[in-house]
CSV table of C-alpha atoms in Angstrom, one decimal:
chain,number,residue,atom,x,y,z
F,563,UNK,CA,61.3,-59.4,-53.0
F,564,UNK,CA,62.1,-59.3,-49.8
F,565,UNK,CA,62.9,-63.0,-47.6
F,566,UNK,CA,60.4,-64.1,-45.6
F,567,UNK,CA,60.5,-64.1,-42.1
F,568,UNK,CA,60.5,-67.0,-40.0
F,569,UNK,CA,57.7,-68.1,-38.1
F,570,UNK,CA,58.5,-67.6,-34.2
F,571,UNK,CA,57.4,-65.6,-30.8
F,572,UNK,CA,58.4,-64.7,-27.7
F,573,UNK,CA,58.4,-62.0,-24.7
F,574,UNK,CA,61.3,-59.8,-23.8
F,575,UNK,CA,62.2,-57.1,-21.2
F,576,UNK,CA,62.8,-54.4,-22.4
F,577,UNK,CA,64.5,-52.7,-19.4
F,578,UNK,CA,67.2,-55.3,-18.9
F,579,UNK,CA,69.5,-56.6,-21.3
F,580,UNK,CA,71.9,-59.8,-20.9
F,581,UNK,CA,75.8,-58.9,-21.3
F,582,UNK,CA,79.0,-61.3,-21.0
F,583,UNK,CA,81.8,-60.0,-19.1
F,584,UNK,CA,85.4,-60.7,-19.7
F,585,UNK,CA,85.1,-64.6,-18.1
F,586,UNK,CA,82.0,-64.7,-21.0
F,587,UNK,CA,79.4,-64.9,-17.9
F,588,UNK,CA,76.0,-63.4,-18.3
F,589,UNK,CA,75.1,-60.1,-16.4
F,590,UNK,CA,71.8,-58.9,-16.4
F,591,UNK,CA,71.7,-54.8,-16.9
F,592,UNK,CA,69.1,-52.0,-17.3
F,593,UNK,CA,69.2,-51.4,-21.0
F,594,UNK,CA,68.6,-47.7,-22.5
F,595,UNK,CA,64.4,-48.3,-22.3
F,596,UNK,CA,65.0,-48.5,-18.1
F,597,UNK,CA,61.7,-47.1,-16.8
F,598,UNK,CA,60.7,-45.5,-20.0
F,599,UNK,CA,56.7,-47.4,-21.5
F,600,UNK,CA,56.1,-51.0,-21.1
F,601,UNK,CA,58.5,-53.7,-19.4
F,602,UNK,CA,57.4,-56.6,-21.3
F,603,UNK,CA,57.0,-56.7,-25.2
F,604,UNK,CA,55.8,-59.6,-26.8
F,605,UNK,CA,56.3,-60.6,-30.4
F,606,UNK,CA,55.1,-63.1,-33.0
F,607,UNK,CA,55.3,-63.2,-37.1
F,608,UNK,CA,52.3,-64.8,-38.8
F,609,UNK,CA,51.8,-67.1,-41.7
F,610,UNK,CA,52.3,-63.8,-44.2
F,611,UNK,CA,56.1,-63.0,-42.8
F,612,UNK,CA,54.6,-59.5,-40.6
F,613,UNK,CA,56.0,-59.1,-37.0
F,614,UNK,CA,53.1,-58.1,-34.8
F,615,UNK,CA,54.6,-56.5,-31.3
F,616,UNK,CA,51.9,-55.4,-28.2
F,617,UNK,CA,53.6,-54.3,-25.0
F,618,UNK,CA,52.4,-55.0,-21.5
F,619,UNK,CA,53.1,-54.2,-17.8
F,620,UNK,CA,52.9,-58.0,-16.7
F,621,UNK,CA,54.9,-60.8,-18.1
F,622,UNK,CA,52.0,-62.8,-17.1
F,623,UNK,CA,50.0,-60.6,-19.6
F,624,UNK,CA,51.9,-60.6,-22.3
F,625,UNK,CA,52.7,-64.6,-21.9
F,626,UNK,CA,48.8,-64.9,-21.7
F,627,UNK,CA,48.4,-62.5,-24.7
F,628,UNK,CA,51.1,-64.6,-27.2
F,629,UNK,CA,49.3,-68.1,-26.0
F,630,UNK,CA,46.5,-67.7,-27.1
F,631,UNK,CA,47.7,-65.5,-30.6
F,632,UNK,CA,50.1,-69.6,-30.8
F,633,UNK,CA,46.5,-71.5,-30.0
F,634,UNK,CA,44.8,-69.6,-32.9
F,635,UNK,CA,47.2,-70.3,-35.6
F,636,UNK,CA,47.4,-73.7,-34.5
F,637,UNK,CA,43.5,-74.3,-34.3
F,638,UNK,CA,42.9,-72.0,-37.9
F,639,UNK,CA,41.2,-69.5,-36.1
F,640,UNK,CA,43.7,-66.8,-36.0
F,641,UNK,CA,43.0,-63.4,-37.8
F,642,UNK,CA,45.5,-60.9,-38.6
F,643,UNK,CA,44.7,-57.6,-36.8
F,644,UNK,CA,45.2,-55.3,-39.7
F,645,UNK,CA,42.3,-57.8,-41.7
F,646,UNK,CA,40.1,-57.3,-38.6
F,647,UNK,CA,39.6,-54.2,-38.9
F,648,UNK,CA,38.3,-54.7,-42.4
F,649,UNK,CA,34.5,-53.2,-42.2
F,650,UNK,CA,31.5,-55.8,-43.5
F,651,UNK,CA,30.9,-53.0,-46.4
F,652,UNK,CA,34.4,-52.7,-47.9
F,653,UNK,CA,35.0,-56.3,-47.4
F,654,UNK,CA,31.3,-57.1,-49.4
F,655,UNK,CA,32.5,-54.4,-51.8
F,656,UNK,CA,35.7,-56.5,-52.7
F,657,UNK,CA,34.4,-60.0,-52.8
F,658,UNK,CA,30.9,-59.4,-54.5
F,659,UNK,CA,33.0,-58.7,-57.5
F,660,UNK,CA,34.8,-62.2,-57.2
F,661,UNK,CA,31.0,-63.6,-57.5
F,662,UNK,CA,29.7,-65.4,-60.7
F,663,UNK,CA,26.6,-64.1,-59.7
F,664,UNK,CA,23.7,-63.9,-62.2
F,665,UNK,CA,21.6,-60.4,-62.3
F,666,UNK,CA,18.4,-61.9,-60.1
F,667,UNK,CA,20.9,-62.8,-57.5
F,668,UNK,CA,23.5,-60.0,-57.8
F,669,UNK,CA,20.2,-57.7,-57.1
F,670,UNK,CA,19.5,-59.8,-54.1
F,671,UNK,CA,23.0,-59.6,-52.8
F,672,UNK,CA,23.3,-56.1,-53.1
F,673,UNK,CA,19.5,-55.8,-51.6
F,674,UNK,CA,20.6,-57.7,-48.2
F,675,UNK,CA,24.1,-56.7,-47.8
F,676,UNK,CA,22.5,-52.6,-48.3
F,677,UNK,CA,20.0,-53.3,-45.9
F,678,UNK,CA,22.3,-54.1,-42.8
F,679,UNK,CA,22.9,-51.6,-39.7
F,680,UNK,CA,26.4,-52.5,-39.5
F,681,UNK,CA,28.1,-51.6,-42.8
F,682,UNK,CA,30.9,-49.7,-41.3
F,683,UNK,CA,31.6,-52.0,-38.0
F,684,UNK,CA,35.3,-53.7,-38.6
F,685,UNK,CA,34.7,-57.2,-39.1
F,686,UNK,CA,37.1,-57.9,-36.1
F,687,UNK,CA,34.0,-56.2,-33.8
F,688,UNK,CA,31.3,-58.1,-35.4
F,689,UNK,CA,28.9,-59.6,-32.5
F,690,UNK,CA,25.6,-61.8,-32.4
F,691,UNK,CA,24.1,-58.4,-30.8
F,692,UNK,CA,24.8,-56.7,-34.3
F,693,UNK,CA,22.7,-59.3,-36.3
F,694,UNK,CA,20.1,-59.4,-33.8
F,695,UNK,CA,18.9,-55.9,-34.0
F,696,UNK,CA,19.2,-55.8,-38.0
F,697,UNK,CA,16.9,-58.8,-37.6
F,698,UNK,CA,14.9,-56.7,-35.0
F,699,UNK,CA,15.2,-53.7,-37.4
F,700,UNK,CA,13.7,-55.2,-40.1
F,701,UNK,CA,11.0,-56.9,-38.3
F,702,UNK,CA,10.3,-53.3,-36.6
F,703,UNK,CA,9.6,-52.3,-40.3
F,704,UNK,CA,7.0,-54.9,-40.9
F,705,UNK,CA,9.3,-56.9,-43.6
F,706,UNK,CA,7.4,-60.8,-44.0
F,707,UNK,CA,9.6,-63.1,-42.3
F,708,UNK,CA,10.3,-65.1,-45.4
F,709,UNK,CA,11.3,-61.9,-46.8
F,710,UNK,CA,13.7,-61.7,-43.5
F,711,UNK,CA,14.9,-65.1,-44.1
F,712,UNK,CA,16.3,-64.6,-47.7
F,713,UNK,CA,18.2,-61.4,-46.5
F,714,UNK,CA,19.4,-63.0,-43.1
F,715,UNK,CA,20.9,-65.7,-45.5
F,716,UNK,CA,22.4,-63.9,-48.2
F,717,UNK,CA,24.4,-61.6,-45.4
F,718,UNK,CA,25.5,-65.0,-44.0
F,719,UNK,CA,27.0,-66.2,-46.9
F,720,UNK,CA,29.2,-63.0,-46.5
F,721,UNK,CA,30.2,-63.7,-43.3
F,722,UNK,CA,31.2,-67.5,-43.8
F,723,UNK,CA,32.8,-65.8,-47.1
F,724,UNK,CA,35.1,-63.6,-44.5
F,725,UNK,CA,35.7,-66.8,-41.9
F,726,UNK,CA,36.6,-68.7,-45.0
F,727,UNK,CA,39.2,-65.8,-45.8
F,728,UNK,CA,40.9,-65.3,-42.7
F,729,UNK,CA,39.0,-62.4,-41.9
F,730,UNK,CA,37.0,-63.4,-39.3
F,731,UNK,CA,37.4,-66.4,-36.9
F,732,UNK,CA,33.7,-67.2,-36.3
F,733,UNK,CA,30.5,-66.7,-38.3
F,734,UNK,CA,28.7,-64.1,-35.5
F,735,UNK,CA,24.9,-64.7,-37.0
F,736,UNK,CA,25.3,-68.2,-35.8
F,737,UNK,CA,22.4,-69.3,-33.8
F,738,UNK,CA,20.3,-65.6,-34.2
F,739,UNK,CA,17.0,-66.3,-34.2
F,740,UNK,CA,14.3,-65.6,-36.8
F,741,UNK,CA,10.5,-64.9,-37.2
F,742,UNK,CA,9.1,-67.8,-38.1
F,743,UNK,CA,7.9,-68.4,-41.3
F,744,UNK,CA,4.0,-70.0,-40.9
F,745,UNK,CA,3.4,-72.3,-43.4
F,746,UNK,CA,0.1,-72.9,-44.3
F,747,UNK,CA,-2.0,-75.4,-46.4
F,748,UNK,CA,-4.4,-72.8,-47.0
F,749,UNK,CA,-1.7,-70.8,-48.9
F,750,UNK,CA,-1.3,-72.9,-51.5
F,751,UNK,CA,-4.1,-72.8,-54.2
F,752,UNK,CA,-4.3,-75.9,-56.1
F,753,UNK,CA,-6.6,-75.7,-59.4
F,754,UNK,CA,-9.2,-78.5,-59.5
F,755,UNK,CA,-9.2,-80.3,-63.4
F,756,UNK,CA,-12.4,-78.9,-64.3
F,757,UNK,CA,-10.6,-75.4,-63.4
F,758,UNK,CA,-7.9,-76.5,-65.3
F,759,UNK,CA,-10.0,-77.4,-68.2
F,760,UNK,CA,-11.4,-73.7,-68.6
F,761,UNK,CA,-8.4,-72.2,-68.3
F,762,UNK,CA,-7.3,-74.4,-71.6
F,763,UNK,CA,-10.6,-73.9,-73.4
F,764,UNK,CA,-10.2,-70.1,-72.5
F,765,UNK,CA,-6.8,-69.5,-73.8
F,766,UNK,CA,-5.9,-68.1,-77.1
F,767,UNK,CA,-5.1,-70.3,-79.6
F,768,UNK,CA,-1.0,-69.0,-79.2
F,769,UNK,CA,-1.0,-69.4,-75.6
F,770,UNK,CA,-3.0,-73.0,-75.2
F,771,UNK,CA,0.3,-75.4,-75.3
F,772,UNK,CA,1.6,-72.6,-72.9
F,773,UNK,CA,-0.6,-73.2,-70.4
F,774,UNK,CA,-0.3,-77.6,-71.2
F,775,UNK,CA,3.1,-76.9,-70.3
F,776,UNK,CA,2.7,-75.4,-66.6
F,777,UNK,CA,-0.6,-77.9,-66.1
F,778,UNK,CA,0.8,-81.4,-67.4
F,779,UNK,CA,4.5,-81.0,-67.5
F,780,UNK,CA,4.8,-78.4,-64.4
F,781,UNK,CA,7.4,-75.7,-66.3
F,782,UNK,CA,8.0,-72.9,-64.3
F,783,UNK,CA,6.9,-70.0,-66.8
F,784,UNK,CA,11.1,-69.2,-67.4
F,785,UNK,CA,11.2,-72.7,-68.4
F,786,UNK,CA,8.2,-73.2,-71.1
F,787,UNK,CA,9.0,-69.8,-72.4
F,788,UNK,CA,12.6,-70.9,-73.5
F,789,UNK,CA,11.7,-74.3,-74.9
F,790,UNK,CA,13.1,-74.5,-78.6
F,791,UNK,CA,11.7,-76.8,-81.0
F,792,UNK,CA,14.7,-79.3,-80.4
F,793,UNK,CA,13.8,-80.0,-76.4
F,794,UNK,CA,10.7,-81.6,-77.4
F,795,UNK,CA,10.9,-85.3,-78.4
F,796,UNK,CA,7.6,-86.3,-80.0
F,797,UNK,CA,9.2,-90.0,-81.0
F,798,UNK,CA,10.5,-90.8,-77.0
F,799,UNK,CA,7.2,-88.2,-75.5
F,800,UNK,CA,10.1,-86.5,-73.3
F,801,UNK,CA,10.3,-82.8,-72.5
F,802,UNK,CA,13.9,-81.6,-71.9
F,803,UNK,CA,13.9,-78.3,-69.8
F,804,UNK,CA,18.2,-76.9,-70.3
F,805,UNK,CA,17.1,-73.2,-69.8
F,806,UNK,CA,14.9,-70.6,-68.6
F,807,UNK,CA,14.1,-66.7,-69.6
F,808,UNK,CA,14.7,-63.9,-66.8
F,809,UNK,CA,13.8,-60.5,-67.3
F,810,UNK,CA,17.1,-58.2,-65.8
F,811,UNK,CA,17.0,-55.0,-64.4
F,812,UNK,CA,13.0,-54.9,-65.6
F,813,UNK,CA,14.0,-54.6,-68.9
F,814,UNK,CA,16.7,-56.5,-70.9
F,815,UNK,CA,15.6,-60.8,-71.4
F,816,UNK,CA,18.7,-62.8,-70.1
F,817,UNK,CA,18.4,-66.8,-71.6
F,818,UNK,CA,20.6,-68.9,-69.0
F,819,UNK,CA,19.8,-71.9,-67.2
F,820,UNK,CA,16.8,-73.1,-65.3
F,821,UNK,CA,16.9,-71.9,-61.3
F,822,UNK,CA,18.9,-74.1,-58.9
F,823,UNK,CA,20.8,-76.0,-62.4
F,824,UNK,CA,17.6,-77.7,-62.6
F,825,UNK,CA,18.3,-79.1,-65.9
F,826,UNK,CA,15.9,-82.3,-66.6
F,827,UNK,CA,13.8,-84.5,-68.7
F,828,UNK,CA,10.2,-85.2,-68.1
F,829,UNK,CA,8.0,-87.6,-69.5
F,830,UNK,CA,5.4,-86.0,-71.4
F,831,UNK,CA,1.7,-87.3,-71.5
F,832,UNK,CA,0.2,-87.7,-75.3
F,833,UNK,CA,-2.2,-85.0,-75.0
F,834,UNK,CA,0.1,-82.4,-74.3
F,835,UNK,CA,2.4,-83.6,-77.1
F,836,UNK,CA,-0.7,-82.9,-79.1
F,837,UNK,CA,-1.1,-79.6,-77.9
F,838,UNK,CA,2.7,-78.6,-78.7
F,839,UNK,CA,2.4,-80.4,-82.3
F,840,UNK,CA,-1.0,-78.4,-82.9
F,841,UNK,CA,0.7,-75.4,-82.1
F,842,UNK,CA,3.9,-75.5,-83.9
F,843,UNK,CA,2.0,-76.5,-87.8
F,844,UNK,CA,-0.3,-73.4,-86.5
F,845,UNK,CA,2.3,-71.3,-85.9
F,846,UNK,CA,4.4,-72.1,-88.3
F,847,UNK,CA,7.3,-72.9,-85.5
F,848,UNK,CA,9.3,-74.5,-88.2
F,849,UNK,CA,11.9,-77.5,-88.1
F,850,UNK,CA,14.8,-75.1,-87.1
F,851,UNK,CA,16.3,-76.9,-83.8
F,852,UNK,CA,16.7,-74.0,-82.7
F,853,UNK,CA,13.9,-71.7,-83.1
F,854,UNK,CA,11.6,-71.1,-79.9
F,855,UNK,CA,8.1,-72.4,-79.1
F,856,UNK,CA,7.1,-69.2,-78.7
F,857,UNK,CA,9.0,-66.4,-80.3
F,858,UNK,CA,8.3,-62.7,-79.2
F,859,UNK,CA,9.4,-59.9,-80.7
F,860,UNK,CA,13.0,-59.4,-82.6
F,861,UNK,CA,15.4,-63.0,-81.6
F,862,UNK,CA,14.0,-63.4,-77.9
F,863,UNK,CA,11.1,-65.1,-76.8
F,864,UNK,CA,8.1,-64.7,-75.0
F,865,UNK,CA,8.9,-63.4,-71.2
F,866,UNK,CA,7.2,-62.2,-68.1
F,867,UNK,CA,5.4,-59.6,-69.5
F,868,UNK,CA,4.0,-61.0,-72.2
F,869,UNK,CA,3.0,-64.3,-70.8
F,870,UNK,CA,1.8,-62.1,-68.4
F,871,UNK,CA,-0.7,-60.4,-70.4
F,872,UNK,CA,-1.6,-63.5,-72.1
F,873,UNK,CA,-2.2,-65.4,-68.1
F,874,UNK,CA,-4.8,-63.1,-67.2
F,875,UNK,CA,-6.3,-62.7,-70.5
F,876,UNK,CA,-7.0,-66.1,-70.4
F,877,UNK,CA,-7.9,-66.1,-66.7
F,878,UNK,CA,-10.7,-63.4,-66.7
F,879,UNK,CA,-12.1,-65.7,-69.9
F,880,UNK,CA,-12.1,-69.0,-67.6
F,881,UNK,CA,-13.4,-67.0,-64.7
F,882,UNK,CA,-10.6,-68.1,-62.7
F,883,UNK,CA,-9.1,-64.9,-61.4
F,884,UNK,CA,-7.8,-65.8,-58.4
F,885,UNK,CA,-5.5,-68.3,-59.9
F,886,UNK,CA,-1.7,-67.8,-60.3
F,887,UNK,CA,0.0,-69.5,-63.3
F,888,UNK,CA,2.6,-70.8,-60.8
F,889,UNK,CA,-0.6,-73.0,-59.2
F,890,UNK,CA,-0.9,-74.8,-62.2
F,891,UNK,CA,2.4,-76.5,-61.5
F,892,UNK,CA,0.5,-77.1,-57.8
F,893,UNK,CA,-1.8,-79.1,-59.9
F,894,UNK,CA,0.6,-81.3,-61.5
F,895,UNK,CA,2.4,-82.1,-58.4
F,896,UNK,CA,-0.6,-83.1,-56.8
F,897,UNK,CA,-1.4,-85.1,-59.8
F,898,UNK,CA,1.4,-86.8,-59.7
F,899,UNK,CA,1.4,-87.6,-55.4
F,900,UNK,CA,-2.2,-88.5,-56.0
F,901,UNK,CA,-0.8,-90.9,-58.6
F,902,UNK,CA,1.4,-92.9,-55.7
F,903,UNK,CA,4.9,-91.1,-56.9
F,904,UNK,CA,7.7,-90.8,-54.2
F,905,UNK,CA,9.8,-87.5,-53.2
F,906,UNK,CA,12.2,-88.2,-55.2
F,907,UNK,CA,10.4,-88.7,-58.5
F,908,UNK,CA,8.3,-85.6,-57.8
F,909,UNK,CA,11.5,-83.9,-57.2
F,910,UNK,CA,13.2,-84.5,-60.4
F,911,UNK,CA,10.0,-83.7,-62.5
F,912,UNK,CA,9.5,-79.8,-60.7
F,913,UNK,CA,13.6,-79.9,-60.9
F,914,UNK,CA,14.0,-79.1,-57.1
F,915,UNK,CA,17.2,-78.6,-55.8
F,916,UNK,CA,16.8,-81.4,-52.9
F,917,UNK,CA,14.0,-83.9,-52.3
F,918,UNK,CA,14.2,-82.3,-48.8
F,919,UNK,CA,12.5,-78.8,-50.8
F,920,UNK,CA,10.1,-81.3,-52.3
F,921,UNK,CA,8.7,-82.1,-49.1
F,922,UNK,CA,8.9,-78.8,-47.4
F,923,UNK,CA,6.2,-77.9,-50.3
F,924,UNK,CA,4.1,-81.0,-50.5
F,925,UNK,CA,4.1,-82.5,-47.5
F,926,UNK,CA,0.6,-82.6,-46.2
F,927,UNK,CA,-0.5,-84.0,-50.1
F,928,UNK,CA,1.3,-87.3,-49.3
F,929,UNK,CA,-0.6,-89.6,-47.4
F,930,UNK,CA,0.2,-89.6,-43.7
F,931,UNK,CA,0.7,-92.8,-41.6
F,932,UNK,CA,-3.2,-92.2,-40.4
F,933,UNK,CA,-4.2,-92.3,-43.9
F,934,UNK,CA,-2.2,-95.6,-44.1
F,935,UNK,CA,-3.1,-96.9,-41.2
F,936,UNK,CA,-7.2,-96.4,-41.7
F,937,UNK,CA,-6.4,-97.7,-45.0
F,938,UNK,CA,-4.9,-101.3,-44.4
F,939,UNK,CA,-7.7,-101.6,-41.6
F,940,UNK,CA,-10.3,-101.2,-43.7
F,941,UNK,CA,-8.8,-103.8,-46.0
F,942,UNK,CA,-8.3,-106.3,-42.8
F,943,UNK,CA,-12.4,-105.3,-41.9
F,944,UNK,CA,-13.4,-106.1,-45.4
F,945,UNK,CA,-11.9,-109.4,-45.3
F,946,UNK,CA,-12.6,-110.6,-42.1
F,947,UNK,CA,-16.1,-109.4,-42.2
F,948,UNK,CA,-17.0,-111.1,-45.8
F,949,UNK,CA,-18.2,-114.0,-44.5
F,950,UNK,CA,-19.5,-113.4,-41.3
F,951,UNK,CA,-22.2,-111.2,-42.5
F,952,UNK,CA,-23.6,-113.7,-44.7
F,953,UNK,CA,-26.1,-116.5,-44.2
F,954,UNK,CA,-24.8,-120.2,-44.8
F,955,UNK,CA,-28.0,-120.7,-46.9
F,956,UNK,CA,-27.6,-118.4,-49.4
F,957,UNK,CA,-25.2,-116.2,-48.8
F,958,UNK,CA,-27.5,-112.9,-48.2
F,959,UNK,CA,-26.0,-110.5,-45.7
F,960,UNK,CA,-27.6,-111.7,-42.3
F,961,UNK,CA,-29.3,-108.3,-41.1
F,962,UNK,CA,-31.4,-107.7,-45.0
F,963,UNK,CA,-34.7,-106.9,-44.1
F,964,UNK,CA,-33.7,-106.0,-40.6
C-alpha cells in the first residue's frame, strides 16, 4: 500500500522556475511551460492522500480558489470533486442497501427516492430549485399534501445521509416549502359508546375480544392481531403490546415489532379481561405462552385481510358503516382525555413516538384555557352567589314566586 501523502497546498508558476548560480544565489528563469496553458497552478491533497491540481490565469484566482478549498476542510464542509459528481440515484442505490430497513419502509423509500426529477443530477449540482419543482411536480399531479410530505421527507433523509458522508456540504431541500397539510376536527370520526356497544353486540363471537382490544385498550389492529396468550396478565390486569403483524409485498405476514418501537404495557379494564378470558376457553386458545389470540391459518395469525373481513362484517351488522376500526382507538383516547389524563400518559397508552405526536392528534379534545377559565368562574359564581340569593328568614332563594 502505497504511503500516504501529506496534507499541504500551495500555488506555483509554472513559467518561471528558481535556479542557484555558482555563488548559490536564486535566479528566476522561464521554465520549459513558458507561455504554453495556464501560469498559475494551484495544488492541495485532501484528507484521503489525492492531489487535486486546477490551473488559472490569475494568481489572485488561484490564491482565491485554494482559500476557500483550506476554509472547507477546516469548517467540515469540504467535498471531494470526484464524490460530487456522484448522482442522487447511484448514490441512493449504494446506501439504501446499508439500511436496516423493514419492507413497509423499504417500499416507501424506494417510492420517494423513484418519484424525484433529479435522479441523474451529480449531487455536487444539487440546488433548492431542484426540490422545488419535484415539490411543484407532484403537486401539479394532484398528490395530497400529506402524501407530499412523507416523500419530501424520506428524500431528505438521503440528502442529510450524503452531507453526513462527505458527499454533499449542505442539505439543498432545506427551507423548500410545502402544501400545507389542513387538519381538521371534522376528519377525525370518534365512535360515541352506544356506537361502540353495537359494534360489540354485532361482532361474531371470534372477533368480539378483537374489537375490546381496539375500543378499551386502543391496539392498533398489527398490535391485537399479534397478541399471544403470554402478553395478557389476567392476575396484574396489564396488556403487554412487544409486536405487531404487517402484511409485505401484499402477500407474505412479517411478525416484528410494533411501529415507531412502541413497545408498552397498558392497564387493562376488567371487562375487557373478561372478554379475552371468554374467548380464549371458547376458543380453545390453550395455556401455550406462545400460541396467538387469534390464530389464522397454518403458524401465522390473523392479519389485515382477515380482520378485514371480519371489521366490516361486523360493521354492516351494527349499522355503523362509516366507521374505520382505527376510530375505535379515537374512542379510547378520548376516553381517556375526557377522564383528566395528561399528554404523556395518553402517549404511552397509544405508544406514540413523542408526546409532541400525541398532541398534534388530540389537541382540540383537551380542554383549552377557555374551557378552564369558564370553569373556575363558574365555581367562584356558585360560591359567591350562595348566600346572597337567599332570604335570612328561611333561606328560600329571594326572587321564588317572582
Amino acid at each position: 500500500m502505497a504511503p500516504k501523502r501529506n496534507r499541504r497546498a500551495g500555488v506555483e508558476d509554472r513559467w518561471y522556475k528558481t535556479i542557484y548560480d555558482e555563488q548559490k544565489q536564486p535566479q528566476r528563469v522561464e521554465s520549459s511551460n513558458h507561455g504554453k496553458g495556464k501560469r498559475w497552478r494551484a495544488r492541495y491533497v485532501d484528507d484521503d492522500g489525492r492531489e487535486h491540481v486546477r490551473g488559472f490565469t490569475r494568481k489572485t484566482d488561484a490564491q482565491q480558489w485554494l482559500d476557500e478549498v483550506t476554509a472547507a476542510q477546516v469548517t467540515g464542509t469540504y467535498i471531494d470533486p470526484a464524490k460530487g459528481k456522484v448522482t442522487f440515484a447511484s448514490f441512493y442505490r449504494e446506501w439504501s442497501t446499508r439500511q436496516v430497513w423493514v419492507t413497509g419502509t423499504a417500499q416507501a423509500m424506494n417510492l420517494a427516492a423513484n418519484s424525484v426529477i433529479f435522479s441523474d443530477v451529480a449531487l455536487a449540482d444539487l440546488r433548492p430549485s431542484h426540490i422545488e419543482k419535484w415539490v411543484r411536480s407532484m403537486v401539479d399531479a394532484d398528490l395530497q399534501p400529506s402524501t407530499i410530505k412523507t416523500r419530501f421527507n424520506n428524500v431528505r433523509s438521503v440528502l442529510r445521509a450524503a452531507v453526513r458522508d462527505r458527499m454533499l456540504a449542505h442539505d439543498p431541500s432545506q427551507n423548500v416549502a410545502l402544501p400545507r397539510v389542513r387538519r381538521t376536527e371534522a376528519a377525525m370520526v370518534i365512535p360515541t359508546p352506544r356506537e361502540v356497544g353495537a359494534l360489540l353486540r354485532g361482532s361474531d363471537d371470534d372477533f368480539r375480544a378483537f374489537v375490546g382490544l381496539c375500543a378499551f385498550a386502543g391496539l392498533r389492529l398489527g398490535e391485537a392481531a399479534a397478541l399471544q396468550v403470554r402478553d395478557i396478565d389476567f392476575l396484574r390486569r396489564e396488556i403487554q403490546v412487544r409486536r405487531q403483524v404487517q402484511k409485505a409485498n401484499g402477500h407474505a405476514v412479517e411478525i416484528r415489532g410494533p411501529k415507531y418501537g412502541s413497545e408498552r404495557i397498558i392497564p387493562a379494564p376488567q371487562g375487557l379481561l373478561d372478554l379475552l378470558s371468554a374467548h380464549s376457553a371458547h376458543w380453545r386458545v390453550g395455556t401455550n405462552p406462545e400460541r396467538w389470540m387469534f390464530p389464522g391459518r397454518g403458524e401465522h395469525p390473523w392479519h389485515q385481510n382477515s380482520v378485514g373481513y371480519r371489521w366490516r362484517k361486523t360493521r354492516e351488522s351494527a349499522g355503523a358503516r362509516d366507521l374505520r376500526l382505527h376510530d375505535l382507538r379515537h374512542f379510547y383516547a378520548s376516553g381517556l382525555i375526557a377522564a383528566g389524563c395528561d399528554v404523556v400518559t395518553v402517549q404511552r397508552a397509544l405508544g406514540h413516538h413523542s408526546a409532541a405526536v400525541t398532541l398534534t392528534t388530540y389537541s382540540h379534545l383537551w380542554p383549552d384555557a377557555s374551557d378552564r377559565t369558564r370553569k373556575a368562574a363558574d365555581g367562584l359564581f356558585a360560591e359567591a352567589t350562595a348566600d346572597a340569593l337567599r332570604t335570612e328568614d328561611d333561606k328560600t332563594p329571594i326572587n321564588q314566586g317572582v
